[in-house]
Coordinates of C-alpha atoms and ligand atoms in Angstrom, one line a residue:
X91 CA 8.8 8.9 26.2
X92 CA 9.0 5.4 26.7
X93 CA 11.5 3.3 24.0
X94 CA 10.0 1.2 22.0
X95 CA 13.5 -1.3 22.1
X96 CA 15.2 -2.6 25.6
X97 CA 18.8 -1.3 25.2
X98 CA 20.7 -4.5 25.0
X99 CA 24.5 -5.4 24.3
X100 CA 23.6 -5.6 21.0
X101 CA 22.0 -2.2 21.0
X102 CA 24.5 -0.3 22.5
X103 CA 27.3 -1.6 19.9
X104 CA 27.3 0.5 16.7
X105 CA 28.9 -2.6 14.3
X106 CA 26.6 -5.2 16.0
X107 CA 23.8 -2.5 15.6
X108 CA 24.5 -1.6 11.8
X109 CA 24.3 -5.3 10.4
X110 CA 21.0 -6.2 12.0
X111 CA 18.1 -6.7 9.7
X112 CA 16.2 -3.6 8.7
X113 CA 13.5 -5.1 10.3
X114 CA 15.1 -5.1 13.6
X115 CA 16.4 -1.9 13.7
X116 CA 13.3 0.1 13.2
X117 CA 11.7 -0.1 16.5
X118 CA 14.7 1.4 17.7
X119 CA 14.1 4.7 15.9
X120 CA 10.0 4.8 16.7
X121 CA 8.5 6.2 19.8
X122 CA 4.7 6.3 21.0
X123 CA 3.9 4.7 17.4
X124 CA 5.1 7.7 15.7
X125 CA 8.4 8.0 13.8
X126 CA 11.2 9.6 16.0
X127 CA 14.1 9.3 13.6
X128 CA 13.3 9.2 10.1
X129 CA 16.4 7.7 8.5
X130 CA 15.0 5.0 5.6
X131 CA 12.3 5.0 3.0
X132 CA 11.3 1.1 4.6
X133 CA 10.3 3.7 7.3
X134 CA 7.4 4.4 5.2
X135 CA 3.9 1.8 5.5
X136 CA 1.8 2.7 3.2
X137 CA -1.1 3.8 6.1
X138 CA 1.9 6.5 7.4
X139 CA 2.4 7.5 3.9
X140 CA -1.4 7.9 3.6
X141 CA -1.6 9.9 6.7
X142 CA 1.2 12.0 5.9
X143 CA 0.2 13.1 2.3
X144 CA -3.3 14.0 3.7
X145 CA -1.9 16.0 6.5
X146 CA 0.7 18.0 3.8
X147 CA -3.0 18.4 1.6
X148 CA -4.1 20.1 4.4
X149 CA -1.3 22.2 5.7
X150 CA -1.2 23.6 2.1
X151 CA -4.8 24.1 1.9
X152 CA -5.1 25.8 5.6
X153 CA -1.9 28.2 5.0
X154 CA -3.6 29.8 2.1
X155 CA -4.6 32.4 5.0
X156 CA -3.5 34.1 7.5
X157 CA -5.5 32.3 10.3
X158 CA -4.5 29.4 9.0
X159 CA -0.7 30.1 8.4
X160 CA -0.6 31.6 12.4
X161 CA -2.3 28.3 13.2
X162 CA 0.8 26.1 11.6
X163 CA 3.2 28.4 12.9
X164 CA 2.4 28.2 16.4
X165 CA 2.3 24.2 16.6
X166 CA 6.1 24.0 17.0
X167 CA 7.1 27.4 18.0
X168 CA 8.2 25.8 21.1
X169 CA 10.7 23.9 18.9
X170 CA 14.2 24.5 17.5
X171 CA 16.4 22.7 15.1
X172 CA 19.5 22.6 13.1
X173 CA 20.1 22.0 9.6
X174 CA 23.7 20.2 9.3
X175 CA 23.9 20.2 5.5
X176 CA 27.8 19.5 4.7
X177 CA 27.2 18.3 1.0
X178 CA 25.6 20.6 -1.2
X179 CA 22.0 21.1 -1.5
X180 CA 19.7 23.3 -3.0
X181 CA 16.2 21.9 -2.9
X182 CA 16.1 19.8 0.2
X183 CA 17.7 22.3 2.3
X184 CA 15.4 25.1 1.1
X185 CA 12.3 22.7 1.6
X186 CA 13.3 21.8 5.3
X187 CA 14.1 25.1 5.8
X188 CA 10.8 26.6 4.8
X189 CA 9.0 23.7 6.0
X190 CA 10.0 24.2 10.1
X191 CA 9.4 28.1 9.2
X192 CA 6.0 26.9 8.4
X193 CA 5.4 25.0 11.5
X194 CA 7.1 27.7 13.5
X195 CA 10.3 25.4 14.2
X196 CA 13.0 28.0 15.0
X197 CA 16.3 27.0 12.8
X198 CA 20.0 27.2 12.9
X199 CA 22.2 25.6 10.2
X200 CA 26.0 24.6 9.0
X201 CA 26.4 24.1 5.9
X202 CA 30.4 23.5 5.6
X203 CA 32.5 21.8 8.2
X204 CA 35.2 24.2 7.7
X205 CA 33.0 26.4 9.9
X206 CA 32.5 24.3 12.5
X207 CA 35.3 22.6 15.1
X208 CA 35.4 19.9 12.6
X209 CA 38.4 21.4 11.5
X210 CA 39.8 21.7 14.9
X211 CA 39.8 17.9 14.8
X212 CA 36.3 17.4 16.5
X213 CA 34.8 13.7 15.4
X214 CA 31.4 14.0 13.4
X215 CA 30.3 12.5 15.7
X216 CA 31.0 14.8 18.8
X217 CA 30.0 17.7 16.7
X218 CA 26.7 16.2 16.0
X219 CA 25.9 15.6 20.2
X220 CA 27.2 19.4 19.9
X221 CA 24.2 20.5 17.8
X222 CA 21.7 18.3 20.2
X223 CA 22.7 20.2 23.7
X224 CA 21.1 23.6 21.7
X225 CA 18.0 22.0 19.5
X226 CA 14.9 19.4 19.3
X227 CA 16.0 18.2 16.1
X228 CA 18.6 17.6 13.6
X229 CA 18.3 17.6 10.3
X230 CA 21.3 16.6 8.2
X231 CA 23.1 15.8 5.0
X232 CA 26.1 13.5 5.1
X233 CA 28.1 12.2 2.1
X234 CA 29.0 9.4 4.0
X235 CA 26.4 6.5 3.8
X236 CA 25.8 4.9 7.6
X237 CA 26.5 8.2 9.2
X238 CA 23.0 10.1 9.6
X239 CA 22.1 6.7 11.0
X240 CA 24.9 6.3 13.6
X241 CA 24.3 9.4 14.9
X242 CA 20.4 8.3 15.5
X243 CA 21.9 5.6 17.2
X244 CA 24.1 7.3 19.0
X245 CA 21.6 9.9 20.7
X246 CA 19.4 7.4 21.5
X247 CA 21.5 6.1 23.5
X248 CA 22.4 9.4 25.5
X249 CA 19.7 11.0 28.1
X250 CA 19.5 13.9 25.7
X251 CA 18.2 12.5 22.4
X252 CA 16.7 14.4 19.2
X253 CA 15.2 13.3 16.1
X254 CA 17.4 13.4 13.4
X255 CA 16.2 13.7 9.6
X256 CA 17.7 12.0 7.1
X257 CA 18.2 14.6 4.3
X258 CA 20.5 12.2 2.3
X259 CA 23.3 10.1 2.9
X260 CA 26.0 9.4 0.5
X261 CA 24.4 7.0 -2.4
X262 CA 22.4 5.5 0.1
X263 CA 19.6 6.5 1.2
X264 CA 17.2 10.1 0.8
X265 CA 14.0 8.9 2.2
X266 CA 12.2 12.3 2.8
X267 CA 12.9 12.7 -0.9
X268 CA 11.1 9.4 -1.6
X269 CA 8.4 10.8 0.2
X270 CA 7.9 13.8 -1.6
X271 CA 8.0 11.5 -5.1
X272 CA 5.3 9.1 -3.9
X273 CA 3.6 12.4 -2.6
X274 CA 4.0 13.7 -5.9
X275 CA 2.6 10.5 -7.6
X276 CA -0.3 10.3 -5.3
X277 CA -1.5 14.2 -6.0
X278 CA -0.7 13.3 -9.6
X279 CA -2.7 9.6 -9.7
X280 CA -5.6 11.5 -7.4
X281 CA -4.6 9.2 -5.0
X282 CA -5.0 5.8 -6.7
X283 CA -1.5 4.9 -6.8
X284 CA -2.0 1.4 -7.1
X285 CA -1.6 -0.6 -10.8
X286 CA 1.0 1.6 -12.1
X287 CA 4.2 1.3 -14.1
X288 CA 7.4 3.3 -13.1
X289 CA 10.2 3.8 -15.4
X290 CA 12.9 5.0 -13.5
X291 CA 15.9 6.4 -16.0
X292 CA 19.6 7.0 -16.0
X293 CA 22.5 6.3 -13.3
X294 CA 20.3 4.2 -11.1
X295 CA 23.6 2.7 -9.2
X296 CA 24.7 5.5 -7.3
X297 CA 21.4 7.6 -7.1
X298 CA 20.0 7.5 -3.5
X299 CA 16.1 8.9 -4.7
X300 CA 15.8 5.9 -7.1
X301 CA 16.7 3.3 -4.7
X302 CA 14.6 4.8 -1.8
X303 CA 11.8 5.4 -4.1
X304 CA 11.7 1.8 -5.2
X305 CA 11.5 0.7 -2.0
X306 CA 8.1 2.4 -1.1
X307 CA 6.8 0.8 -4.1
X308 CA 6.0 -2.3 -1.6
X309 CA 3.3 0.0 -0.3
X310 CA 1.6 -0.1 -3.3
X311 CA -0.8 -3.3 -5.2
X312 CA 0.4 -4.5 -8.5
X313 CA 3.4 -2.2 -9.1
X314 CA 5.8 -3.0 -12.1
X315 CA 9.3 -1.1 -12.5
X316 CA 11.1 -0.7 -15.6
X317 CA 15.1 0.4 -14.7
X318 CA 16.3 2.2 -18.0
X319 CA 20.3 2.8 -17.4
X320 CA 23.7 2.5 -19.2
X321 CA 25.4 -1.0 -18.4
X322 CA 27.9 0.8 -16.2
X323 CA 25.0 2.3 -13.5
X324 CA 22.7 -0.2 -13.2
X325 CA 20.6 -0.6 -10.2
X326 CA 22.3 -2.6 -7.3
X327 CA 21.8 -6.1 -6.4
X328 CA 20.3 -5.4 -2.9
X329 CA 18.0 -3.3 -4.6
X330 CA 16.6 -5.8 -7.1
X331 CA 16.7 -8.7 -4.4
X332 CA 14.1 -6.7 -1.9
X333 CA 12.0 -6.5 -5.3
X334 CA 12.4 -9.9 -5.5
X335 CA 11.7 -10.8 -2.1
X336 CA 8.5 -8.9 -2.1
X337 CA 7.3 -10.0 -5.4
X338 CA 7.4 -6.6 -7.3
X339 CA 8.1 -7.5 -11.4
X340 CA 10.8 -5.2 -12.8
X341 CA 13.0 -5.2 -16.4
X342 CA 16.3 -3.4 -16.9
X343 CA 17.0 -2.1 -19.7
X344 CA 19.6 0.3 -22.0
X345 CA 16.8 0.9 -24.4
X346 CA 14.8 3.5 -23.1
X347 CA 12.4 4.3 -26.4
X348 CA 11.1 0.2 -25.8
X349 CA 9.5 1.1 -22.1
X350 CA 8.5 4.9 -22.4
X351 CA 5.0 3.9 -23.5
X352 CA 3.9 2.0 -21.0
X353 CA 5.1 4.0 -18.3
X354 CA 2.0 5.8 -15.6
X355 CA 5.5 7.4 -14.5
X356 CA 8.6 8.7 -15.6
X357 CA 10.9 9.0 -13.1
X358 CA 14.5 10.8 -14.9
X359 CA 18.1 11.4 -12.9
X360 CA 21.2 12.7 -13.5
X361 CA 24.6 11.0 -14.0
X362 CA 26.0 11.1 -10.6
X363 CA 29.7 11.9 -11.6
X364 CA 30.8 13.3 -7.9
X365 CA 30.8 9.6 -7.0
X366 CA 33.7 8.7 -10.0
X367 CA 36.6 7.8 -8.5
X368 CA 39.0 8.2 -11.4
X369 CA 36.2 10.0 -14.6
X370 CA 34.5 6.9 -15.6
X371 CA 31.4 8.7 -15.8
X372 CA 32.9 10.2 -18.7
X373 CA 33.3 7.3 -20.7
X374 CA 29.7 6.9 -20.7
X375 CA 27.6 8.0 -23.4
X376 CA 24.6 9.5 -21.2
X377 CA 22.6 10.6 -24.1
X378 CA 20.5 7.8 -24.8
X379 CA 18.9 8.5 -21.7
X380 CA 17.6 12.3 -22.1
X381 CA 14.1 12.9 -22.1
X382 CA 13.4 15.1 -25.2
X383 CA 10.7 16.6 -26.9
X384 CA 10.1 14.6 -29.5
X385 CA 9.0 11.6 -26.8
X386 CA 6.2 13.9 -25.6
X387 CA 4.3 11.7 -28.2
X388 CA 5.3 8.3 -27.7
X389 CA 4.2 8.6 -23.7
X390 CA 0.7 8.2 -22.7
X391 CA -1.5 10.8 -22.1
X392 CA -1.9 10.9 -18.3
X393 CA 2.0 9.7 -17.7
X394 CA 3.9 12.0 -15.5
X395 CA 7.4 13.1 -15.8
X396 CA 9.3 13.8 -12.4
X397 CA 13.1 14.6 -11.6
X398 CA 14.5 14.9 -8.1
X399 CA 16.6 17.6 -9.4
X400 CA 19.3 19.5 -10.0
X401 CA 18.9 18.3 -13.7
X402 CA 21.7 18.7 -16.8
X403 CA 20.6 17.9 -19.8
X404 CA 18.4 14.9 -19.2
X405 CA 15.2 16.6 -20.2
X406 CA 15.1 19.5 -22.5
X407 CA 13.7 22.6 -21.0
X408 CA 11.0 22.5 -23.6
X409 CA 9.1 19.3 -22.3
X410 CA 9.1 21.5 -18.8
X411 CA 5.8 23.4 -20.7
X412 CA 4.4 19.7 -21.2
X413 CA 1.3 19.5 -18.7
X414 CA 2.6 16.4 -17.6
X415 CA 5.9 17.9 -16.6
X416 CA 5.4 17.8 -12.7
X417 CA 8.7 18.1 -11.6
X418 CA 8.7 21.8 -10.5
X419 CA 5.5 20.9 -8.4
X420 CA 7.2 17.7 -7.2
X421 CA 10.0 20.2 -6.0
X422 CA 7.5 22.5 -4.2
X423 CA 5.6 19.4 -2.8
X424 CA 8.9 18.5 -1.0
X425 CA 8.2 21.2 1.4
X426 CA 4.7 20.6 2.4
X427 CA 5.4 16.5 2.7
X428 CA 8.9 17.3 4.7
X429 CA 6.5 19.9 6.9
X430 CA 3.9 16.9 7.5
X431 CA 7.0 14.6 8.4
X432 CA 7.7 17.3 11.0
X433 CA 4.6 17.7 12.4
X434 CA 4.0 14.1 12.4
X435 CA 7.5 13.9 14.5
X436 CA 6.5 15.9 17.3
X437 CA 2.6 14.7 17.7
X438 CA 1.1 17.6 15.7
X439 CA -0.3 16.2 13.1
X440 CA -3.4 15.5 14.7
X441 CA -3.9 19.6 14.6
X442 CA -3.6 19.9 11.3
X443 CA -6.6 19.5 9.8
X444 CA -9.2 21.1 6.8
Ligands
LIG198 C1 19.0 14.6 -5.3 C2 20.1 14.2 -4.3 O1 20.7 15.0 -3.7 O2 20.3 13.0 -4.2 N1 18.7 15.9 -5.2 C3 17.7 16.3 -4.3 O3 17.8 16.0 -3.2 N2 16.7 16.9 -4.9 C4 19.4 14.1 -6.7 C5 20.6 14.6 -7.3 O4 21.4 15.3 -6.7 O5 20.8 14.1 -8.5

């Protein structure tokens, strides 16, 4: 596979490397026009998104039978990965999981370092090339933000590299769970995802899904975004300057009943308090930004309500009856859009069709 970046002095430095544009740094993580590492939602143009939401449409329709779910699983039975999940995880690690079972990807996983020779004083990073030398791909969740994306770095530059998925990093980034929202949206819009309104609701500061998802929105024609949050957990300033730069309108707001009407998407998150370095997230009264029942009828009719999840209180468990409720379907589309990323990953994609 040829790379699509000349290494250069520049490359093969890791602090010169990490404050390059964006911009510059993605050819280094694409190969052959496909995505090899898939490390930030601005991976995501909105004709890859397309492609990719199609191909998960199919992969779900196909595996409905047996013919069809042999056919997925031998695509990538030649392939194995490993699932390096050392903050906790429910969803996304099930959905990868299941998602390479699917395809026939052959999985091995750690999901503590006090099990692997972390503990023997192995680097992160030497532990990571560890998992390479056995697998085709890594799949990982870091608490630290930077670090799934040094170690893409760092394998490219070995003569043994592996994708590596980005299955969130610190309050960074969580891409592939941007892609399963905007998945999510498009099944729930029929596709026409363009004109809409998203409120997104609660600690927008230090949750990773809201600030990938908002940058996808650039995909999209005449988006508006409406960020409902306490004062304390507002959305961050290189957040609201890419909306800037590329034109999107948004309002922030604390009052969340003044912007729940005109929303074609709710979008609600938890506080998140394992970020707090001393309890401030108890000082803050999170109430005011629960969805309960009695908004039902202030939102319009076709509006959806999503949730990354895990969720607290921030909806009551009797909107989850609400037709427009998608968030336990946005939780099961996670594994047929991270299955799609897969396939599209390792060329397979192109196999996968109705
Ligand atoms: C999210 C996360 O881990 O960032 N969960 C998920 O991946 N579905 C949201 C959260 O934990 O609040």
């Amino acid at each position: 596979m040829e790379r699509t970046l000349k290494m250069t002095s520049v490359n093969s430095n890791w602090d010169d490397f990490h404050k390059k544009d964006i911009s510059e740094k993605l050819p280094f993580f694409t190969r052959d026009g496909r995505l090899y590492d898939c490390l930030f939602a601005q991976q995501f143009d909105r004709k890859l998104l397309t492609s990719l939401f199609k191909t998960a449409d199919a992969l779900r329709a196909i595996t409905q039978k047996k013919e069809g779910m042999d056919h997925a699983g031998s695509l990538l039975s030649h392939t194995r990965a490993m699932l390096y999940f050392v903050q906790p995880s429910t969803r996304t690690f099930l959905s990868f999981l299941n998602a390479c079972h699917i395809l026939g990807v052959k999985t091995s996983e750690i999901r503590d370092t006090s099990t692997s020779s972390e503990v023997k004083g192995e680097s992160p990073e030497d532990t990571v090339r560890t998992f390479s030398s056995y697998v085709d791909m890594i799949i990982m969740r870091h608490p630290t933000p930077g670090f799934v994306e040094k170690t893409a770095w760092l394998m490219n530059l070995t003569n043994r590299p592996v994708p590596i998925i980005n299955g969130g990093s610190g309050k960074d980034q969580h891409p592939t769970q941007a892609l399963l929202d905007s998945y999510t949206l498009y099944r729930s819009f029929n596709g026409d995802m363009d004109n809409k309104k998203i409120v997104m609701v609660g600690d927008l500061k230090r949750g990773r899904t809201v600030r990938s998802l908002t940058y996808l929105m650039k995909n999209y024609k005449n988006i508006s975004l409406a960020f409902v949050s306490p004062e304390q957990f507002r959305m961050e300033p290189d957040i609201l300057e890419f909306l800037k730069r590329h034109n999107i309108p948004f309002t922030e707001t604390g009052d969340f009943r003044s912007v729940m009407g005109e929303a074609d998407a709710i979008y609600m998150t938890r506080i998140q308090d394992e970020h707090d370095h001393s309890g401030e997230s108890k000082a803050v009264d999170y109430s005011p930004f629960y969805f309960r029942s009695e908004h039902l009828k202030l939102i319009k009719k076709t509006c959806v309500i999503m949730h990354p999840l895990p969720r607290r209180n921030e909806i009551e468990t009797s909107v989850d009856a609400d037709p427009r409720a998608v968030f336990w379907r946005q939780e099961r589309n996670g594994m047929w859009a991270r299955a799609a990323l897969i396939a599209h990953i390792f060329g397979a994609d192109q196999k996968i069709t109705r």
